[in-house]
Each structure stands twice: as C-alpha cells, then as structure tokens.
Short mmCIF file of C-alpha atoms in Angstrom, two decimals:
data_model
loop_
_atom_site.label_atom_id
_atom_site.label_comp_id
_atom_site.label_asym_id
_atom_site.label_seq_id
_atom_site.Cartn_x
_atom_site.Cartn_y
_atom_site.Cartn_z
CA MET A 1389 44.47 51.34 106.56
CA ARG A 1390 47.21 53.14 108.74
CA ALA A 1391 47.01 56.77 109.01
CA ALA A 1392 49.46 58.67 106.92
CA TRP A 1393 50.75 60.67 109.73
CA PRO A 1394 52.71 61.72 111.75
CA LEU A 1395 56.05 61.89 109.92
CA ARG A 1396 57.85 63.52 112.92
CA LEU A 1397 59.88 66.23 111.64
CA CYS A 1398 61.50 66.34 115.02
CA GLU A 1399 63.46 63.24 114.04
CA VAL A 1400 64.45 63.84 110.31
CA PRO A 1401 66.51 63.79 108.20
CA ARG A 1402 68.81 60.69 108.77
CA THR A 1403 71.28 59.67 106.13
CA ASN A 1404 70.72 56.49 104.17
CA ARG A 1405 74.24 55.87 102.75
CA GLN A 1406 73.15 53.22 100.35
CA ARG A 1407 70.61 55.49 98.62
CA ASN A 1408 72.14 58.75 99.57
CA ARG A 1409 68.50 59.83 100.49
CA HIS A 1410 67.05 61.37 103.73
CA PHE A 1411 63.98 59.97 105.53
CA SER A 1412 62.73 59.56 109.14
CA CYS A 1413 64.12 56.46 110.97
CA SER A 1414 61.15 56.77 113.26
CA SER A 1415 58.64 56.90 110.40
CA PRO A 1416 56.49 53.76 109.60
CA ARG A 1417 58.18 51.38 106.97
CA TRP A 1418 55.56 52.43 104.39
CA LEU A 1419 56.50 56.08 104.45
CA ARG A 1420 59.98 55.48 103.38
CA PRO A 1421 61.21 55.75 99.71
CA SER A 1422 61.26 52.03 98.98
CA CYS A 1423 57.71 51.65 99.89
CA VAL A 1424 56.14 53.95 97.36
CA ASN A 1425 55.31 51.21 94.66
CA SER A 1426 54.67 51.59 91.01
CA SER A 1427 50.86 51.31 91.45
CA GLN A 1428 50.88 54.40 93.63
CA GLU A 1429 52.95 56.25 91.03
CA GLU A 1430 50.50 55.35 88.37
CA ALA A 1431 47.60 56.56 90.51
CA HIS A 1432 49.33 59.94 91.01
CA ARG A 1433 49.81 60.31 87.31
CA ALA A 1434 46.11 59.70 86.81
CA GLY A 1435 45.46 62.88 88.94
CA ALA A 1436 45.15 61.32 92.49
CA GLU A 1437 46.30 63.56 95.31
CA VAL A 1438 49.81 63.23 96.49
CA PRO A 1439 49.64 61.74 100.19
CA ARG A 1440 50.36 64.28 102.81
CA ASN A 1441 53.34 62.68 104.32
CA GLN A 1442 55.03 62.76 100.96
CA HIS A 1443 54.62 66.47 100.77
CA VAL A 1444 56.29 66.82 104.15
CA ARG A 1445 59.15 64.39 103.33
CA ALA A 1446 59.99 66.04 99.93
CA SER A 1447 60.03 69.29 101.60
CA VAL A 1448 62.27 68.40 104.49
CA ASN A 1449 64.72 66.47 102.17
CA SER A 1450 65.10 69.68 100.05
CA PHE A 1451 65.42 72.08 103.09
CA PHE A 1452 68.33 70.99 105.12
CA THR A 1453 70.76 68.13 105.90
CA LEU A 1454 72.63 66.97 108.99
CA HIS A 1455 76.21 65.87 109.25
CA ALA A 1456 78.18 64.23 111.96
CA SER A 1457 81.02 66.72 111.80
CA SER A 1458 78.64 69.23 113.47
CA PRO A 1459 75.97 67.46 115.36
CA GLY A 1460 72.83 69.54 115.99
CA SER A 1461 73.77 72.11 113.49
CA PRO A 1462 71.65 71.77 110.19
CA LEU A 1463 73.10 72.77 106.86
CA PHE A 1464 70.42 74.54 105.01
CA GLN A 1465 69.91 74.21 101.32
CA PRO A 1466 68.96 77.25 99.26
CA SER A 1467 65.32 76.45 99.65
CA GLY A 1468 65.44 76.09 103.40
CA THR A 1469 67.50 79.30 103.65
CA HIS A 1470 64.82 81.07 101.63
CA VAL A 1471 62.16 80.00 104.28
CA LEU A 1472 64.23 81.19 107.13
CA GLN A 1473 65.08 84.50 105.43
CA LYS A 1474 61.38 85.08 104.48
CA LEU A 1475 60.39 84.61 108.16
CA GLN A 1476 63.07 87.12 109.14
CA ALA A 1477 61.74 89.51 106.47
CA PHE A 1478 58.20 89.09 107.76
CA LEU A 1479 59.31 90.12 111.32
CA ARG A 1480 61.49 92.94 110.04
CA ALA A 1481 58.39 94.28 108.25
CA GLN A 1482 56.42 94.35 111.63
CA TYR A 1483 59.23 95.74 113.78
CA PRO A 1484 58.79 99.42 112.90
CA ASN A 1485 55.18 99.32 113.92
CA HIS A 1486 56.15 97.71 117.22
CA GLY A 1487 59.06 100.04 117.89
CA PHE A 1488 61.92 97.50 117.57
CA GLN A 1489 65.27 98.34 116.23
CA GLU A 1490 67.52 95.61 114.88
CA VAL A 1491 71.05 95.27 116.09
CA LEU A 1492 74.10 92.97 115.64
CA THR A 1493 76.03 91.51 118.57
CA PRO A 1494 79.11 89.21 118.88
CA THR A 1495 78.84 85.47 118.97
CA ILE A 1496 81.65 85.10 121.62
CA TYR A 1497 82.23 86.81 124.84
CA LYS A 1498 84.73 86.47 127.86
CA LYS A 1499 84.09 84.30 130.60
CA SER A 1500 83.91 87.38 132.98
CA LEU A 1501 80.86 88.58 131.09
CA TRP A 1502 79.06 85.43 131.55
CA GLU A 1503 79.93 85.51 135.25
CA THR A 1504 78.41 89.18 135.57
CA SER A 1505 75.25 88.05 133.77
CA GLY A 1506 74.98 84.80 135.95
CA HIS A 1507 75.04 82.40 133.09
CA TRP A 1508 78.37 80.91 134.08
CA ASP A 1509 77.02 79.88 137.45
CA ASN A 1510 73.61 78.90 136.43
CA TYR A 1511 73.86 77.84 132.68
CA LYS A 1512 77.41 76.83 132.18
CA ASP A 1513 76.62 73.18 131.50
CA ASP A 1514 74.46 74.20 128.48
CA MET A 1515 77.23 76.61 126.94
CA PHE A 1516 80.25 75.91 124.77
CA ALA A 1517 83.49 77.11 126.39
CA VAL A 1518 86.30 78.48 124.11
CA VAL A 1519 90.10 79.06 124.63
CA GLY A 1520 91.91 81.43 122.36
CA ARG A 1521 95.05 80.50 120.45
CA GLY A 1522 98.00 80.65 122.61
CA ALA A 1523 96.16 80.95 125.91
CA GLN A 1524 97.87 79.27 128.93
CA GLY A 1525 95.05 79.53 131.20
CA GLY A 1526 96.94 81.79 133.57
CA GLN A 1527 94.98 83.46 136.50
CA ASP A 1528 95.39 86.48 138.54
CA LEU A 1529 94.08 85.66 141.85
CA VAL A 1530 90.63 84.35 141.15
CA ARG A 1531 89.72 85.94 137.88
CA GLN A 1532 91.22 85.11 134.57
CA ILE A 1533 92.63 88.05 132.65
CA GLY A 1534 93.82 89.05 129.34
CA GLU A 1535 94.41 86.61 126.45
CA ASP A 1536 94.38 83.73 128.75
CA GLU A 1537 90.70 84.22 129.77
CA GLU A 1538 88.23 81.51 128.70
CA TYR A 1539 85.31 82.49 126.40
CA GLY A 1540 81.94 81.18 125.78
CA LEU A 1541 79.79 80.98 122.68
CA LYS A 1542 76.52 82.91 123.48
CA PRO A 1543 73.26 80.84 124.18
CA MET A 1544 71.34 84.13 124.53
CA ASN A 1545 71.61 87.80 123.47
CA CYS A 1546 70.59 89.37 126.53
CA PRO A 1547 74.15 90.34 127.99
CA GLY A 1548 75.20 91.84 124.61
CA HIS A 1549 72.06 93.92 124.54
CA CYS A 1550 72.67 95.12 128.24
CA LEU A 1551 76.03 96.20 126.93
CA LEU A 1552 74.26 98.22 124.15
CA PHE A 1553 71.97 99.92 126.62
CA ARG A 1554 74.95 100.66 128.92
CA SER A 1555 76.98 102.14 126.02
CA GLN A 1556 75.12 105.55 126.05
CA ARG A 1557 73.60 107.74 128.61
CA ARG A 1558 69.78 107.21 128.80
CA SER A 1559 66.92 109.36 129.87
CA TYR A 1560 63.57 108.30 131.18
CA LYS A 1561 62.19 110.00 128.05
CA ASP A 1562 64.06 107.43 125.93
CA LEU A 1563 62.30 104.40 127.33
CA PRO A 1564 61.10 101.94 126.33
CA ILE A 1565 64.16 100.87 124.25
CA ARG A 1566 63.41 97.76 122.21
CA TYR A 1567 66.20 95.78 120.39
CA ALA A 1568 65.89 92.80 118.09
CA ASP A 1569 68.49 90.47 117.03
CA PHE A 1570 68.67 87.36 114.62
CA SER A 1571 72.28 86.30 115.53
CA PRO A 1572 72.87 82.63 115.76
CA LEU A 1573 72.82 80.99 119.22
CA HIS A 1574 74.85 78.06 120.48
CA ARG A 1575 73.64 75.67 123.28
CA ASN A 1576 75.37 72.55 124.35
CA GLU A 1577 72.50 70.04 124.22
CA LEU A 1578 73.23 66.55 125.02
CA SER A 1579 73.52 64.48 121.91
CA GLY A 1580 70.81 62.25 123.01
CA ALA A 1581 68.41 65.27 123.20
CA LEU A 1582 69.10 66.43 119.56
CA SER A 1583 66.16 66.04 117.40
CA GLY A 1584 65.88 67.31 113.82
CA LEU A 1585 65.17 71.12 113.69
CA THR A 1586 63.30 71.14 116.93
CA ARG A 1587 66.26 70.67 119.40
CA LEU A 1588 69.58 71.96 118.08
CA ARG A 1589 73.05 73.20 119.16
CA ARG A 1590 73.06 75.91 116.86
CA PHE A 1591 69.91 77.87 115.79
CA HIS A 1592 68.61 81.44 115.04
CA GLN A 1593 65.95 83.10 117.29
CA ASP A 1594 64.05 86.31 116.69
CA ASP A 1595 65.43 87.54 119.98
CA GLY A 1596 64.10 90.80 121.44
CA HIS A 1597 64.76 92.87 124.59
CA ILE A 1598 62.76 95.77 126.05
CA PHE A 1599 64.31 98.09 128.46
CA CYS A 1600 61.36 100.07 130.22
CA ARG A 1601 60.39 101.73 133.21
CA HIS A 1602 58.26 100.09 135.98
CA ASP A 1603 55.20 101.98 135.06
CA GLN A 1604 55.35 100.80 131.38
CA ILE A 1605 55.64 96.99 132.22
CA LYS A 1606 52.06 96.14 131.97
CA GLN A 1607 51.69 97.99 128.55
CA GLU A 1608 54.75 96.28 127.10
CA ILE A 1609 53.75 92.82 127.84
CA ALA A 1610 50.14 93.43 126.76
CA GLU A 1611 51.72 94.71 123.42
CA THR A 1612 54.04 91.71 122.97
CA LEU A 1613 51.06 89.28 123.52
CA ASP A 1614 49.19 91.21 120.85
CA PHE A 1615 52.23 90.95 118.53
CA VAL A 1616 52.42 87.37 119.09
CA HIS A 1617 48.79 86.88 118.37
CA LEU A 1618 49.00 89.05 115.11
CA VAL A 1619 51.99 86.96 113.75
CA TYR A 1620 50.23 83.58 114.67
CA GLN A 1621 47.00 84.59 113.24
CA THR A 1622 48.75 85.74 109.97
CA LEU A 1623 50.64 82.44 109.51
CA ASN A 1624 47.26 80.53 110.04
CA LEU A 1625 48.67 78.47 112.84
CA GLY A 1626 45.41 77.99 114.72
CA ALA A 1627 45.11 77.86 118.49
CA TYR A 1628 48.16 78.15 120.83
CA LYS A 1629 48.60 77.63 124.59
CA LEU A 1630 49.90 80.18 127.23
CA ARG A 1631 51.96 78.88 130.12
CA LEU A 1632 53.22 80.92 133.06
CA GLY A 1633 56.68 79.57 134.42
CA THR A 1634 57.32 80.64 137.99
CA ARG A 1635 60.57 80.65 140.21
CA PRO A 1636 62.67 77.67 139.66
CA GLU A 1637 64.87 75.98 142.47
CA GLN A 1638 68.01 77.51 141.16
CA PHE A 1639 67.56 81.39 140.66
CA VAL A 1640 69.13 84.76 141.24
CA GLY A 1641 67.66 87.64 143.02
CA SER A 1642 65.57 87.89 146.21
CA VAL A 1643 62.13 86.03 146.63
CA ASP A 1644 60.46 89.27 147.02
CA GLU A 1645 61.61 90.46 143.63
CA TRP A 1646 60.47 87.14 142.03
CA GLU A 1647 57.08 87.44 143.67
CA MET A 1648 56.75 91.02 142.39
CA ALA A 1649 57.66 90.01 138.78
CA GLU A 1650 55.44 86.83 138.86
CA LYS A 1651 52.61 89.19 140.05
CA ARG A 1652 53.13 91.57 137.15
CA LEU A 1653 52.93 88.79 134.53
CA ARG A 1654 49.77 87.32 136.20
CA LEU A 1655 48.22 90.66 136.11
CA ALA A 1656 49.07 91.09 132.30
CA LEU A 1657 47.75 87.73 131.46
CA ASP A 1658 44.52 88.23 133.50
CA GLU A 1659 43.86 91.63 131.95
CA SER A 1660 44.38 90.22 128.44
CA GLY A 1661 41.46 87.83 129.00
CA ARG A 1662 43.40 84.87 127.51
CA VAL A 1663 43.39 81.43 129.12
CA TYR A 1664 46.66 80.17 130.57
CA ASP A 1665 48.30 77.42 132.62
CA ILE A 1666 50.75 77.78 135.44
CA ASN A 1667 53.92 75.55 135.33
CA TYR A 1668 55.39 75.91 138.76
CA GLY A 1669 59.26 76.10 138.96
CA ASP A 1670 59.65 76.55 135.09
CA GLY A 1671 60.85 80.11 135.18
CA ALA A 1672 64.26 81.16 133.78
CA PHE A 1673 67.00 81.45 136.42
CA TYR A 1674 66.66 85.28 136.21
CA GLY A 1675 62.89 85.80 136.04
CA PRO A 1676 59.42 84.36 135.53
CA LYS A 1677 58.07 83.85 131.95
CA ILE A 1678 55.25 83.41 129.67
CA ASP A 1679 55.70 80.62 127.20
CA ILE A 1680 53.50 80.30 123.98
CA LEU A 1681 53.24 76.52 122.84
CA LEU A 1682 52.13 75.14 119.54
CA THR A 1683 51.22 71.45 119.26
CA ASP A 1684 52.42 69.49 116.19
CA ALA A 1685 50.70 66.75 114.27
CA ASP A 1686 51.83 64.23 116.71
CA GLY A 1687 50.30 65.94 119.70
CA LYS A 1688 53.56 67.09 121.21
CA ASP A 1689 53.76 70.76 122.59
CA HIS A 1690 56.68 72.82 121.22
CA GLN A 1691 57.51 76.16 122.97
CA THR A 1692 57.92 78.92 120.42
CA ALA A 1693 57.42 82.35 121.60
CA THR A 1694 58.23 83.47 125.16
CA ILE A 1695 57.81 86.70 127.23
CA GLN A 1696 60.22 87.02 130.22
CA LEU A 1697 60.35 89.66 133.06
CA ASP A 1698 63.72 90.38 134.54
CA PHE A 1699 64.71 92.40 137.38
CA GLN A 1700 68.22 90.82 137.83
CA LEU A 1701 70.36 91.47 134.69
CA PRO A 1702 69.71 95.28 134.79
CA LYS A 1703 71.04 95.14 138.42
CA ARG A 1704 74.00 92.81 137.45
CA PHE A 1705 75.01 95.12 134.65
CA SER A 1706 74.52 98.28 136.60
CA LEU A 1707 72.11 99.64 134.09
CA GLU A 1708 70.56 103.11 134.78
CA TYR A 1709 68.80 106.04 133.30
CA ASP A 1710 68.21 109.57 134.18
CA THR A 1711 64.87 110.41 135.89
CA SER A 1712 62.99 113.46 135.73
CA ASP A 1713 64.71 114.43 138.97
CA PRO A 1714 68.25 115.74 137.99
CA ASN A 1715 69.68 114.29 141.13
CA LYS A 1716 68.23 110.70 140.92
CA LYS A 1717 68.76 107.75 138.50
CA ASP A 1718 66.70 104.59 138.34
CA MET A 1719 67.30 101.12 137.04
CA PRO A 1720 65.19 99.92 134.02
CA VAL A 1721 63.35 96.67 133.83
CA LEU A 1722 64.30 94.09 131.18
CA ILE A 1723 61.72 92.14 129.25
CA HIS A 1724 63.03 89.28 127.07
CA ARG A 1725 60.75 88.30 124.11
CA ALA A 1726 60.78 86.05 121.15
CA VAL A 1727 57.69 85.84 118.83
CA LEU A 1728 58.56 82.84 116.64
CA GLY A 1729 61.50 81.42 118.96
CA SER A 1730 63.92 79.26 117.19
CA LEU A 1731 63.28 79.92 113.45
CA GLU A 1732 64.44 76.40 112.68
CA ARG A 1733 61.89 74.78 115.12
CA PHE A 1734 59.23 77.08 113.96
CA THR A 1735 59.82 76.01 110.28
CA ALA A 1736 59.54 72.33 111.29
CA ILE A 1737 56.14 73.23 113.01
CA LEU A 1738 54.98 75.14 109.96
CA LEU A 1739 55.77 72.16 107.60
CA GLU A 1740 53.95 69.65 109.86
CA SER A 1741 50.89 71.88 110.38
CA HIS A 1742 50.56 72.59 106.72
CA GLY A 1743 51.49 68.98 105.63
CA GLY A 1744 54.55 70.26 103.81
CA LYS A 1745 52.73 72.77 101.85
CA LEU A 1746 53.98 76.28 102.65
CA PRO A 1747 51.94 79.50 101.97
CA PHE A 1748 52.70 80.97 98.52
CA TRP A 1749 54.47 84.03 100.07
CA LEU A 1750 56.76 81.74 102.24
CA SER A 1751 57.38 78.97 99.77
CA PRO A 1752 60.64 78.39 97.95
CA TYR A 1753 58.59 76.58 95.29
CA GLN A 1754 56.06 79.07 94.07
CA LEU A 1755 55.97 78.07 90.30
CA ILE A 1756 57.59 75.58 88.02
CA ILE A 1757 57.47 75.65 84.31
CA LEU A 1758 57.07 72.19 82.71
CA THR A 1759 58.03 71.69 79.06
CA VAL A 1760 56.17 69.33 76.71
CA GLY A 1761 58.28 67.58 74.18
CA GLU A 1762 61.94 67.84 73.34
CA LYS A 1763 61.87 70.89 70.79
CA VAL A 1764 64.82 73.11 71.38
CA ASN A 1765 62.84 76.28 70.75
CA VAL A 1766 60.36 75.27 73.53
CA ARG A 1767 62.89 74.68 76.14
CA GLN A 1768 64.79 78.02 75.23
CA GLN A 1769 61.45 79.76 75.53
CA ALA A 1770 60.48 78.11 78.92
CA LYS A 1771 63.89 79.25 80.26
CA TYR A 1772 63.08 82.84 79.16
CA MET A 1773 59.75 82.70 80.70
CA ALA A 1774 61.07 81.27 83.93
CA ARG A 1775 63.42 84.40 84.23
CA GLN A 1776 60.78 86.83 83.24
CA LEU A 1777 58.42 85.45 85.85
CA ALA A 1778 61.07 85.28 88.61
CA PHE A 1779 62.27 89.01 88.10
CA PRO A 1780 59.33 91.09 86.87
CA ASP A 1781 61.31 94.26 87.89
CA ALA A 1782 64.69 93.11 86.41
CA ARG A 1783 66.71 95.90 84.64
CA PRO A 1784 70.36 96.16 83.32
CA GLY A 1785 72.98 96.52 85.91
CA ALA A 1786 72.34 96.79 89.55
CA GLN A 1787 68.83 95.90 90.78
CA VAL A 1788 66.62 98.09 93.12
CA LEU A 1789 66.50 97.00 96.73
CA ASN A 1790 62.75 96.49 96.73
CA ALA A 1791 62.45 94.70 93.15
CA ARG A 1792 59.89 91.85 93.40
CA ARG A 1793 61.28 88.37 93.18
CA PHE A 1794 59.48 85.08 92.73
CA MET A 1795 60.76 81.59 93.09
CA VAL A 1796 60.34 80.11 89.66
CA ASP A 1797 61.99 76.99 88.26
CA CYS A 1798 62.00 75.05 84.99
CA ASP A 1799 61.83 71.44 84.14
CA ASN A 1800 63.43 70.85 80.81
CA SER A 1801 64.02 67.19 81.28
CA ASN A 1802 63.07 64.42 78.97
CA GLN A 1803 60.50 62.81 81.19
CA SER A 1804 56.70 62.57 80.40
CA ILE A 1805 54.57 65.52 81.41
CA GLY A 1806 52.66 63.40 83.75
CA LYS A 1807 55.89 62.54 85.58
CA LYS A 1808 56.74 66.17 85.59
CA ILE A 1809 53.46 67.04 87.21
CA LEU A 1810 53.70 64.37 89.80
CA ASP A 1811 57.20 65.61 90.77
CA ALA A 1812 56.05 69.15 91.03
CA LYS A 1813 53.27 68.06 93.35
CA LYS A 1814 55.68 66.02 95.48
CA LYS A 1815 57.97 68.84 95.91
CA GLY A 1816 55.22 71.19 96.96
CA TYR A 1817 55.20 73.88 94.13
CA SER A 1818 52.28 76.07 94.60
CA LEU A 1819 51.62 76.46 90.87
CA TYR A 1820 52.75 74.63 87.79
CA ALA A 1821 52.73 75.96 84.20
CA VAL A 1822 52.83 73.71 81.07
CA VAL A 1823 54.54 75.03 77.96
CA GLY A 1824 54.40 73.44 74.51
CA GLU A 1825 54.61 74.22 70.87
CA ARG A 1826 50.94 75.54 70.91
CA ASN A 1827 51.82 78.05 73.65
CA LEU A 1828 54.48 79.68 71.34
CA GLU A 1829 52.12 79.99 68.28
CA GLN A 1830 51.19 83.49 69.26
CA LEU A 1831 53.45 86.66 68.90
CA PRO A 1832 56.25 86.92 71.50
CA ASP A 1833 54.28 89.24 73.81
CA LYS A 1834 51.20 87.05 73.47
CA GLN A 1835 52.90 83.77 74.14
CA ASN A 1836 51.20 82.05 77.19
CA LEU A 1837 51.42 79.29 79.74
CA ASP A 1838 48.60 76.99 81.05
CA VAL A 1839 48.77 77.54 84.85
CA THR A 1840 47.46 75.14 87.28
CA LEU A 1841 47.14 75.27 91.07
CA SER A 1842 49.38 72.46 92.50
CA SER A 1843 49.88 72.71 96.23
CA HIS A 1844 48.81 75.16 98.91
CA PRO A 1845 47.66 74.84 102.44
CA ASN A 1846 44.49 77.03 101.53
CA GLU A 1847 43.91 75.57 98.17
CA GLN A 1848 40.22 76.72 97.97
CA ASP A 1849 40.92 80.35 98.97
CA VAL A 1850 43.78 80.32 96.42
CA GLN A 1851 41.50 79.01 93.69
CA LYS A 1852 38.99 81.86 94.55
CA VAL A 1853 41.86 84.47 93.88
CA ILE A 1854 42.66 82.83 90.44
CA GLU A 1855 39.07 82.79 89.64
CA GLY A 1856 38.62 86.38 90.61
CA TYR A 1857 41.69 87.45 88.64
CA VAL A 1858 40.42 85.86 85.58
CA GLN A 1859 37.09 87.24 85.69
CA SER A 1860 38.23 90.80 86.66
CA ARG A 1861 41.44 91.14 84.64
CA ILE A 1862 41.08 89.08 81.45
CA TRP A 1863 38.57 90.51 79.00
CA PRO A 1864 35.55 88.38 78.09
CA ALA A 1865 36.84 87.41 74.58
CA LYS A 1866 39.93 85.92 76.24
CA ARG A 1867 38.14 84.44 79.03
CA GLU A 1868 35.86 82.44 76.59
CA ASN A 1869 38.89 81.08 74.96
CA ALA A 1870 40.70 80.15 78.18
CA ARG A 1871 41.31 76.49 78.18
CA GLY A 1872 39.93 74.82 81.34
CA LYS A 1873 37.07 75.60 83.62
CA ILE A 1874 37.60 78.46 85.95
CA GLY A 1875 37.02 77.38 89.52
CA ASN A 1876 38.26 73.88 89.04
CA SER A 1877 41.59 73.45 90.82
CA SER A 1878 42.58 70.72 88.43
CA ALA A 1879 42.08 72.67 85.40
CA ALA A 1880 44.58 75.07 83.70
CA THR A 1881 44.12 78.64 83.14
CA CYS A 1882 45.86 80.16 79.94
CA LEU A 1883 47.79 83.23 80.86
CA THR A 1884 50.39 85.54 79.30
CA ILE A 1885 53.68 86.13 81.13
CA GLN A 1886 52.50 89.63 82.28
CA GLN A 1887 49.16 87.97 83.49
CA CYS A 1888 51.10 85.28 85.35
CA GLN A 1889 53.23 87.93 87.09
CA GLU A 1890 50.16 89.80 88.05
CA LEU A 1891 48.42 86.58 89.37
CA MET A 1892 51.43 85.55 91.46
CA ALA A 1893 51.58 89.12 92.87
CA GLU A 1894 47.78 88.89 93.89
CA ILE A 1895 48.36 85.60 95.62
CA ASP A 1896 51.48 86.77 97.27
CA SER A 1897 49.86 89.90 98.80
CA ARG A 1898 46.32 88.29 99.53
CA PHE A 1899 47.88 85.70 102.01
CA LEU A 1900 50.28 87.73 103.94
#
C-alpha cells in the first residue's frame, strides 16, 4: 500500500473548474477527491480513523484559495484568517516580556528611500515598482523628484523602522529599542517559483528590529534565540536547524565590518551551546544572518525564523544616539529578527507537521454541534447552545475586549448522524457534540450535550484533560450517570452547556 503522505502543501490548492474543488495537482491520484470510494466512506462511518492526508486536504481547502488575478497572493477564508490572527495574537502576548513595541508603517515608499537603504541597487529585481497617477517620469539631473518619482512596494520593514528611530532624539539610556510589525510585504517572485503558501508575492511576517549599542549585541542575540526556542517549543514543532549565512558576493559595507559582524554571530551561537551549520555566501546584502529551518513532511527544509546583524542601514540612514559624553554621538547597531517568519508559510508547515489537526487554541474548528433527527425544537436548541458556547461572556450591547470566544459551529442538516460525524472529523474539528431529543428532556439549565474528542495533534493528552475535568468537576452522582466510558477517546461525555464551556477553557489554556 502506498504511503498516505506527503500532500505537499507547498503546491496546493489548484482549481478544478469542473468540480469547483481544490486539491494538489502534485498529489498521488488516490489523494484526490474522486478517489475516495464508497467503501472508504462506509469504513469511516463505522468508526475508522480518517486518513491523515484527508485531514490536511480538508483544512487547506477551507483556509485559502488562489486566483489568477493576483498570483502568489492568497485569499484567506474566515477559517484561515482566524489561524493567522491567532498566531499574531500569540506573539503579541509574548512581546511585552521581550520588550517589543508594535508599530505600523507604510506599504509604499519613494524610490529615493530604497536607494538610501540600498535595496534599489541590490534588491530591485525582487521588488514591485509603482508610478503615481499623472506622473510623467521627469527627472532633475539624476534623482527623480516630486510626484513624478517612482515608488516601490516594500519587501521589508527595516527602512520604515529606521525612519521611526530617526524621528526622535535618542539617548544611550533608551537602547535597546525594539519594534515589531505585522504589515504585509510584497516581493516580485518569478511565477515559476510561486508555491502554495510557502512561496508568495504578498505575505505577512512577524518582523522585528532591535536598535542597540555594540555592548548589547551578544545579549540581544541570545535573548532572540531563546525567544525563538520558547515559541517553537510551545507550538510543539520538534527539532529545528540553525544555519549561519556569511557574506554574499553582492554586499554593502566593508569586508572588515562584515568579518566583525560574522564574528559576533558565531560567538553568540557558540555561547548558546546550540548546534549550527554554516552556509557560506548566504547572508543578506547588508549583513550576516542566522536562519532557523523547519523540515516538512516531505523532507524539505523551510526557512522560518531569522536573526540578522546589520551595521550598514544605521550608517545609510545616519542613525545616532546621545552617549554619556555630552559632546559625542554614536551609531546604533541594527538586529533584524523574525520568529515565525512568513505567517502563511508557517501555517502550511504547521498543517503538515500536525497532519491537518491544529491545536485547540489555534484551530478555527474547535467544536461542532450535530443534531439528531429533524425536530424543530432540537435544531433551535442546538443553535442556542452553539451561541452560548461560542460567547461565554456575551452581554447586551458592546462586548468587552477580553471576552472569551470559542469557534463553535452547528450542523442542522438532514444528513445522518454518522455522515455528520464523518464530515466533522474530515474538517478537523477538535470536539463534536451530539444533541437529540433526549438531551432536551431536562430543565433548560440542565440540558446537555454528548461531547466527544474528534481530532487533535495531542489526542491522548487532551483526553487526559477531559478525564481529569470529569473526575474533578462533575460530582460522583453525575459521573456515574455519564454516558460513555471516561478515558475512551471514542466515547461521549455528557456535559451541560456550562460544563462544556469550562472544559473548552481548560483545554484552551492547558495547551498554550
């Protein structure tokens, strides 16, 4: 039997116009929708596990789509948008502990700025050039001026952050200054190089820049490496690789400056005790870098996080700060850093590494309520339960900023309960709850749901949380009457709405 992997997220989705479906044109024939036969469907209804590749394909199909009108720029569905926003929220929660302040910067800058930064001479082929309305392309000697000047969509945030640093007078006591930015970036990749979510023309990056003194470099790099390790450990991504990129053929600055920068990065890596490789000539044009690489299910390495040491941009932008000597100013050092890198690429790697099953706190499919039968009162109550579970802290009028929110859906269709359960598993719902007439026999505040663990990358650990919750929170009389055997992931646990809310909150907090 052929292995049910890899699906290669880096090459999906493509559009099948006849079926109006999305699938990987590089995937084996038997992974495509037409190859899931009726016997497989019946096996799933009987309780068999949904294959790993079907979890991934279902997740990808519901997360984003691509269109020829904007190649390399995914259109994210609400579910995919939820994942990117949760990743951003997770990083935002870490920023205060690591001293980062989030900023917003423009998407477009004049050509003259890119000439100052060095991007126009060294990175122009990978940028999108833009000319304003009514521009004639006039020039004053060498430099374009005024409204006629050409613009460029930003491929990086560093020039904008340099402008922010330069906008105010700085003291040595202010450093380090750390900026974070989630603004979309645009890079003019060749059409043949575009690849699903892993190689795009428009993407979001958890970009960050640290302006520090020379004596702070080692500590800042060490703390950034620790930040990366914390995030990757929390996301349960396993081992990752470190790679030091040295001076490329095309670079700015002097050789001495480059050698000093490379020495600083080597020293930081050596003192961290982490194993790393050296990729000679792979540095950015403005400085050497440390890349963090994750390996996907196909064995391909993807660069995610990066730490780059830069002595050039502060010089090009004439950045300075007041020293302890009133008559002397000094130039800061710039450290570029990204922890997740491209959020789109990182999402693809997450989906592949977890087989399409995202952790509960990150998943856009946390729980779905499945109705039994066609009774109107059952369907109405299921919708009410879904809203109560999704918004535990809901109140009339404006909602509070920190109100809890869970992603809860409701399937009121006329399909059989077996088919509904199968669909829920395919879509990757972490939990599903069955509601029928017998669940509504109690008083309104005692009406219950039969909750079952459906899909999670750490299913055994989640089941222990469910078991622990039932044993500690539900009094013995109720536990004796609970339908299903606690500890069996295929069995249902009977919970009230409030108990289900508490259980979801427990799972949400335990695995983040």
